[in-house]
Amino acid sequence: MDEISAFRLGRVKLDKVPPNRLATLARVGLGSKAPILERTPEPKRTALLTSVVRHLEASAIADALDLFSVLMQVKLISAARRATDRDWLAARPRMAKSARMLDGVFRLWSEQLDLLTESGADLDAGAMWRALETEIGPREEVMAASVLLGELIGPADEEAEAEMRRLLATRYNTVRPFLSLLGESPALWTTSGGKRILEAVKRLPALARRKVKAKAADAS
């Protein structure tokens, strides 16, 4: 991409040339052999070569961005999700045990409350706890199972997004070289669209070189 952009033809003003005309010239130029292009009279030869290089530059930029997208997906996003899935599978037996215990608590207390409702008796909290410890287990184990299950089930949607960002940050060094290369490439600045995104990409190399202290990162 950088080798093609070194010709600097991406900076040539061609706003007045219809895009379909440029595409036709590029197609003719790409389909022609070098000797034929060399014998082509001016200004047609310059028009053909300019169109070809502009087409190749746009294609190279698109290919580079597609490759970068694949690398980000494979090396960063998918890897973080796989790590999350492995953690979930490893925790599944403990989650099942805790869920069975809490299900037993619900069934026991539901039956006790139904009996109280039918008999019209007052609720005896002490009796409820004694029934739990007799039928299910010590109160401390039940409370520990509840805490563990809450941790294993995972956060709500907005918290899950924050957790995914945390996991992505742990794999930042994996994609750091790609970010620097992308931000330092002069070819991207030949495009006119997405200026805000391009400016952000341009700052990536400087951000990648920063050494942020852990305390400062936490505060931000």
PDB file of N, CA and C in Angstrom, residues 26-88:
ATOM      1  N   ALA A  26      -8.917   2.711 -15.960  1.00  0.00           N
ATOM      2  CA  ALA A  26      -8.145   1.769 -15.153  1.00  0.00           C
ATOM      3  C   ALA A  26      -8.283   0.360 -15.688  1.00  0.00           C
ATOM      4  N   ARG A  27      -9.494   0.005 -16.104  1.00  0.00           N
ATOM      5  CA  ARG A  27      -9.716  -1.343 -16.632  1.00  0.00           C
ATOM      6  C   ARG A  27      -8.927  -1.553 -17.928  1.00  0.00           C
ATOM      7  N   VAL A  28      -8.918  -0.538 -18.794  1.00  0.00           N
ATOM      8  CA  VAL A  28      -8.157  -0.645 -20.047  1.00  0.00           C
ATOM      9  C   VAL A  28      -6.661  -0.725 -19.752  1.00  0.00           C
ATOM     10  N   GLY A  29      -6.193   0.111 -18.818  1.00  0.00           N
ATOM     11  CA  GLY A  29      -4.771   0.103 -18.483  1.00  0.00           C
ATOM     12  C   GLY A  29      -4.320  -1.205 -17.862  1.00  0.00           C
ATOM     13  N   LEU A  30      -5.131  -1.765 -16.978  1.00  0.00           N
ATOM     14  CA  LEU A  30      -4.778  -3.037 -16.344  1.00  0.00           C
ATOM     15  C   LEU A  30      -4.777  -4.187 -17.348  1.00  0.00           C
ATOM     16  N   GLY A  31      -5.584  -4.049 -18.392  1.00  0.00           N
ATOM     17  CA  GLY A  31      -5.653  -5.114 -19.398  1.00  0.00           C
ATOM     18  C   GLY A  31      -4.631  -4.955 -20.509  1.00  0.00           C
ATOM     19  N   SER A  32      -3.826  -3.901 -20.446  1.00  0.00           N
ATOM     20  CA  SER A  32      -2.835  -3.645 -21.503  1.00  0.00           C
ATOM     21  C   SER A  32      -1.441  -4.062 -21.037  1.00  0.00           C
ATOM     22  N   LYS A  33      -0.623  -4.531 -21.992  1.00  0.00           N
ATOM     23  CA  LYS A  33       0.753  -4.890 -21.683  1.00  0.00           C
ATOM     24  C   LYS A  33       1.618  -3.631 -21.639  1.00  0.00           C
ATOM     25  N   ALA A  34       2.749  -3.744 -20.920  1.00  0.00           N
ATOM     26  CA  ALA A  34       3.633  -2.591 -20.732  1.00  0.00           C
ATOM     27  C   ALA A  34       4.098  -1.970 -22.052  1.00  0.00           C
ATOM     28  N   PRO A  35       4.505  -2.765 -23.084  1.00  0.00           N
ATOM     29  CA  PRO A  35       4.936  -2.144 -24.354  1.00  0.00           C
ATOM     30  C   PRO A  35       3.831  -1.331 -25.021  1.00  0.00           C
ATOM     31  N   ILE A  36       2.603  -1.823 -24.905  1.00  0.00           N
ATOM     32  CA  ILE A  36       1.482  -1.093 -25.511  1.00  0.00           C
ATOM     33  C   ILE A  36       1.269   0.233 -24.800  1.00  0.00           C
ATOM     34  N   LEU A  37       1.346   0.206 -23.453  1.00  0.00           N
ATOM     35  CA  LEU A  37       1.187   1.448 -22.699  1.00  0.00           C
ATOM     36  C   LEU A  37       2.319   2.433 -23.042  1.00  0.00           C
ATOM     37  N   GLU A  38       3.510   1.872 -23.251  1.00  0.00           N
ATOM     38  CA  GLU A  38       4.650   2.749 -23.560  1.00  0.00           C
ATOM     39  C   GLU A  38       4.475   3.437 -24.908  1.00  0.00           C
ATOM     40  N   ARG A  39       3.824   2.759 -25.854  1.00  0.00           N
ATOM     41  CA  ARG A  39       3.631   3.329 -27.193  1.00  0.00           C
ATOM     42  C   ARG A  39       2.371   4.183 -27.276  1.00  0.00           C
ATOM     43  N   THR A  40       1.565   4.199 -26.220  1.00  0.00           N
ATOM     44  CA  THR A  40       0.331   4.983 -26.239  1.00  0.00           C
ATOM     45  C   THR A  40       0.675   6.475 -26.245  1.00  0.00           C
ATOM     46  N   PRO A  41       0.079   7.244 -27.147  1.00  0.00           N
ATOM     47  CA  PRO A  41       0.397   8.686 -27.217  1.00  0.00           C
ATOM     48  C   PRO A  41      -0.150   9.445 -26.010  1.00  0.00           C
ATOM     49  N   GLU A  42       0.482  10.568 -25.743  1.00  0.00           N
ATOM     50  CA  GLU A  42       0.003  11.458 -24.700  1.00  0.00           C
ATOM     51  C   GLU A  42      -1.159  12.300 -25.233  1.00  0.00           C
ATOM     52  N   PRO A  43      -2.076  12.711 -24.372  1.00  0.00           N
ATOM     53  CA  PRO A  43      -2.104  12.527 -22.909  1.00  0.00           C
ATOM     54  C   PRO A  43      -2.806  11.247 -22.461  1.00  0.00           C
ATOM     55  N   LYS A  44      -3.148  10.377 -23.434  1.00  0.00           N
ATOM     56  CA  LYS A  44      -3.888   9.166 -23.068  1.00  0.00           C
ATOM     57  C   LYS A  44      -3.043   8.263 -22.180  1.00  0.00           C
ATOM     58  N   ARG A  45      -1.731   8.190 -22.453  1.00  0.00           N
ATOM     59  CA  ARG A  45      -0.876   7.317 -21.647  1.00  0.00           C
ATOM     60  C   ARG A  45      -0.867   7.765 -20.181  1.00  0.00           C
ATOM     61  N   THR A  46      -0.718   9.058 -19.965  1.00  0.00           N
ATOM     62  CA  THR A  46      -0.730   9.566 -18.589  1.00  0.00           C
ATOM     63  C   THR A  46      -2.077   9.298 -17.916  1.00  0.00           C
ATOM     64  N   ALA A  47      -3.147   9.474 -18.683  1.00  0.00           N
ATOM     65  CA  ALA A  47      -4.482   9.226 -18.128  1.00  0.00           C
ATOM     66  C   ALA A  47      -4.647   7.762 -17.737  1.00  0.00           C
ATOM     67  N   LEU A  48      -4.163   6.858 -18.593  1.00  0.00           N
ATOM     68  CA  LEU A  48      -4.274   5.430 -18.293  1.00  0.00           C
ATOM     69  C   LEU A  48      -3.454   5.054 -17.056  1.00  0.00           C
ATOM     70  N   LEU A  49      -2.193   5.507 -17.027  1.00  0.00           N
ATOM     71  CA  LEU A  49      -1.327   5.146 -15.903  1.00  0.00           C
ATOM     72  C   LEU A  49      -1.823   5.746 -14.594  1.00  0.00           C
ATOM     73  N   THR A  50      -2.296   6.977 -14.670  1.00  0.00           N
ATOM     74  CA  THR A  50      -2.836   7.600 -13.452  1.00  0.00           C
ATOM     75  C   THR A  50      -4.046   6.838 -12.946  1.00  0.00           C
ATOM     76  N   SER A  51      -4.932   6.474 -13.832  1.00  0.00           N
ATOM     77  CA  SER A  51      -6.133   5.728 -13.438  1.00  0.00           C
ATOM     78  C   SER A  51      -5.772   4.370 -12.858  1.00  0.00           C
ATOM     79  N   VAL A  52      -4.785   3.701 -13.480  1.00  0.00           N
ATOM     80  CA  VAL A  52      -4.368   2.379 -12.984  1.00  0.00           C
ATOM     81  C   VAL A  52      -3.807   2.489 -11.574  1.00  0.00           C
ATOM     82  N   VAL A  53      -2.897   3.449 -11.362  1.00  0.00           N
ATOM     83  CA  VAL A  53      -2.286   3.585 -10.039  1.00  0.00           C
ATOM     84  C   VAL A  53      -3.316   3.996  -9.002  1.00  0.00           C
ATOM     85  N   ARG A  54      -4.224   4.884  -9.362  1.00  0.00           N
ATOM     86  CA  ARG A  54      -5.283   5.276  -8.420  1.00  0.00           C
ATOM     87  C   ARG A  54      -6.141   4.084  -8.047  1.00  0.00           C
ATOM     88  N   HIS A  55      -6.451   3.252  -9.044  1.00  0.00           N
ATOM     89  CA  HIS A  55      -7.249   2.044  -8.788  1.00  0.00           C
ATOM     90  C   HIS A  55      -6.486   1.073  -7.890  1.00  0.00           C
ATOM     91  N   LEU A  56      -5.195   0.868  -8.188  1.00  0.00           N
ATOM     92  CA  LEU A  56      -4.394  -0.047  -7.375  1.00  0.00           C
ATOM     93  C   LEU A  56      -4.235   0.464  -5.951  1.00  0.00           C
ATOM     94  N   GLU A  57      -4.101   1.773  -5.801  1.00  0.00           N
ATOM     95  CA  GLU A  57      -3.951   2.349  -4.477  1.00  0.00           C
ATOM     96  C   GLU A  57      -5.216   2.130  -3.653  1.00  0.00           C
ATOM     97  N   ALA A  58      -6.366   2.394  -4.252  1.00  0.00           N
ATOM     98  CA  ALA A  58      -7.637   2.189  -3.540  1.00  0.00           C
ATOM     99  C   ALA A  58      -7.818   0.718  -3.174  1.00  0.00           C
ATOM    100  N   SER A  59      -7.461  -0.176  -4.110  1.00  0.00           N
ATOM    101  CA  SER A  59      -7.591  -1.613  -3.836  1.00  0.00           C
ATOM    102  C   SER A  59      -6.641  -2.050  -2.727  1.00  0.00           C
ATOM    103  N   ALA A  60      -5.417  -1.511  -2.739  1.00  0.00           N
ATOM    104  CA  ALA A  60      -4.446  -1.886  -1.713  1.00  0.00           C
ATOM    105  C   ALA A  60      -4.886  -1.405  -0.340  1.00  0.00           C
ATOM    106  N   ILE A  61      -5.435  -0.190  -0.273  1.00  0.00           N
ATOM    107  CA  ILE A  61      -5.936   0.325   1.002  1.00  0.00           C
ATOM    108  C   ILE A  61      -7.073  -0.553   1.514  1.00  0.00           C
ATOM    109  N   ALA A  62      -8.002  -0.898   0.621  1.00  0.00           N
ATOM    110  CA  ALA A  62      -9.131  -1.747   1.019  1.00  0.00           C
ATOM    111  C   ALA A  62      -8.651  -3.108   1.496  1.00  0.00           C
ATOM    112  N   ASP A  63      -7.678  -3.696   0.779  1.00  0.00           N
ATOM    113  CA  ASP A  63      -7.154  -5.006   1.179  1.00  0.00           C
ATOM    114  C   ASP A  63      -6.450  -4.927   2.529  1.00  0.00           C
ATOM    115  N   ALA A  64      -5.665  -3.840   2.733  1.00  0.00           N
ATOM    116  CA  ALA A  64      -4.951  -3.691   3.999  1.00  0.00           C
ATOM    117  C   ALA A  64      -5.926  -3.546   5.163  1.00  0.00           C
ATOM    118  N   LEU A  65      -6.982  -2.771   4.952  1.00  0.00           N
ATOM    119  CA  LEU A  65      -7.974  -2.593   6.018  1.00  0.00           C
ATOM    120  C   LEU A  65      -8.747  -3.881   6.277  1.00  0.00           C
ATOM    121  N   ASP A  66      -9.030  -4.629   5.203  1.00  0.00           N
ATOM    122  CA  ASP A  66      -9.702  -5.925   5.389  1.00  0.00           C
ATOM    123  C   ASP A  66      -8.817  -6.879   6.183  1.00  0.00           C
ATOM    124  N   LEU A  67      -7.523  -6.898   5.846  1.00  0.00           N
ATOM    125  CA  LEU A  67      -6.591  -7.759   6.566  1.00  0.00           C
ATOM    126  C   LEU A  67      -6.486  -7.331   8.026  1.00  0.00           C
ATOM    127  N   PHE A  68      -6.431  -6.022   8.247  1.00  0.00           N
ATOM    128  CA  PHE A  68      -6.370  -5.512   9.619  1.00  0.00           C
ATOM    129  C   PHE A  68      -7.623  -5.917  10.397  1.00  0.00           C
ATOM    130  N   SER A  69      -8.774  -5.847   9.736  1.00  0.00           N
ATOM    131  CA  SER A  69     -10.020  -6.243  10.389  1.00  0.00           C
ATOM    132  C   SER A  69      -9.992  -7.717  10.778  1.00  0.00           C
ATOM    133  N   VAL A  70      -9.473  -8.560   9.885  1.00  0.00           N
ATOM    134  CA  VAL A  70      -9.377  -9.996  10.181  1.00  0.00           C
ATOM    135  C   VAL A  70      -8.427 -10.243  11.347  1.00  0.00           C
ATOM    136  N   LEU A  71      -7.278  -9.549  11.344  1.00  0.00           N
ATOM    137  CA  LEU A  71      -6.315  -9.717  12.429  1.00  0.00           C
ATOM    138  C   LEU A  71      -6.910  -9.296  13.767  1.00  0.00           C
ATOM    139  N   MET A  72      -7.643  -8.179  13.771  1.00  0.00           N
ATOM    140  CA  MET A  72      -8.275  -7.714  15.001  1.00  0.00           C
ATOM    141  C   MET A  72      -9.303  -8.735  15.485  1.00  0.00           C
ATOM    142  N   GLN A  73     -10.060  -9.304  14.534  1.00  0.00           N
ATOM    143  CA  GLN A  73     -11.090 -10.268  14.906  1.00  0.00           C
ATOM    144  C   GLN A  73     -10.469 -11.543  15.455  1.00  0.00           C
ATOM    145  N   VAL A  74      -9.432 -12.049  14.784  1.00  0.00           N
ATOM    146  CA  VAL A  74      -8.835 -13.332  15.167  1.00  0.00           C
ATOM    147  C   VAL A  74      -7.954 -13.189  16.408  1.00  0.00           C
ATOM    148  N   LYS A  75      -7.097 -12.160  16.402  1.00  0.00           N
ATOM    149  CA  LYS A  75      -6.101 -12.026  17.462  1.00  0.00           C
ATOM    150  C   LYS A  75      -6.639 -11.350  18.716  1.00  0.00           C
ATOM    151  N   LEU A  76      -7.701 -10.564  18.570  1.00  0.00           N
ATOM    152  CA  LEU A  76      -8.154  -9.773  19.713  1.00  0.00           C
ATOM    153  C   LEU A  76      -9.535 -10.216  20.176  1.00  0.00           C
ATOM    154  N   ILE A  77     -10.535  -9.991  19.346  1.00  0.00           N
ATOM    155  CA  ILE A  77     -11.925 -10.197  19.774  1.00  0.00           C
ATOM    156  C   ILE A  77     -12.219 -11.675  19.992  1.00  0.00           C
ATOM    157  N   SER A  78     -11.925 -12.506  18.988  1.00  0.00           N
ATOM    158  CA  SER A  78     -12.225 -13.938  19.111  1.00  0.00           C
ATOM    159  C   SER A  78     -11.424 -14.576  20.235  1.00  0.00           C
ATOM    160  N   ALA A  79     -10.165 -14.152  20.389  1.00  0.00           N
ATOM    161  CA  ALA A  79      -9.333 -14.712  21.459  1.00  0.00           C
ATOM    162  C   ALA A  79      -9.904 -14.384  22.830  1.00  0.00           C
ATOM    163  N   ALA A  80     -10.385 -13.157  22.992  1.00  0.00           N
ATOM    164  CA  ALA A  80     -10.982 -12.769  24.271  1.00  0.00           C
ATOM    165  C   ALA A  80     -12.253 -13.570  24.539  1.00  0.00           C
ATOM    166  N   ARG A  81     -13.050 -13.782  23.501  1.00  0.00           N
ATOM    167  CA  ARG A  81     -14.279 -14.567  23.678  1.00  0.00           C
ATOM    168  C   ARG A  81     -13.961 -16.015  23.999  1.00  0.00           C
ATOM    169  N   ARG A  82     -12.925 -16.565  23.354  1.00  0.00           N
ATOM    170  CA  ARG A  82     -12.551 -17.950  23.648  1.00  0.00           C
ATOM    171  C   ARG A  82     -12.085 -18.087  25.090  1.00  0.00           C
ATOM    172  N   ALA A  83     -11.343 -17.091  25.563  1.00  0.00           N
ATOM    173  CA  ALA A  83     -10.899 -17.124  26.957  1.00  0.00           C
ATOM    174  C   ALA A  83     -12.092 -17.080  27.902  1.00  0.00           C
ATOM    175  N   THR A  84     -13.091 -16.263  27.559  1.00  0.00           N
ATOM    176  CA  THR A  84     -14.302 -16.182  28.377  1.00  0.00           C
ATOM    177  C   THR A  84     -15.038 -17.514  28.371  1.00  0.00           C
ATOM    178  N   ASP A  85     -15.135 -18.140  27.191  1.00  0.00           N
ATOM    179  CA  ASP A  85     -15.819 -19.433  27.085  1.00  0.00           C
ATOM    180  C   ASP A  85     -15.093 -20.503  27.890  1.00  0.00           C
ATOM    181  N   ARG A  86     -13.761 -20.498  27.857  1.00  0.00           N
ATOM    182  CA  ARG A  86     -12.996 -21.488  28.626  1.00  0.00           C
ATOM    183  C   ARG A  86     -13.229 -21.306  30.119  1.00  0.00           C
ATOM    184  N   ASP A  87     -13.245 -20.051  30.551  1.00  0.00           N
ATOM    185  CA  ASP A  87     -13.489 -19.789  31.970  1.00  0.00           C
ATOM    186  C   ASP A  87     -14.873 -20.272  32.375  1.00  0.00           C
ATOM    187  N   TRP A  88     -15.847 -20.043  31.478  1.00  0.00           N
ATOM    188  CA  TRP A  88     -17.224 -20.442  31.795  1.00  0.00           C
ATOM    189  C   TRP A  88     -17.332 -21.963  31.878  1.00  0.00           C
TER     190      TRP A  88
END
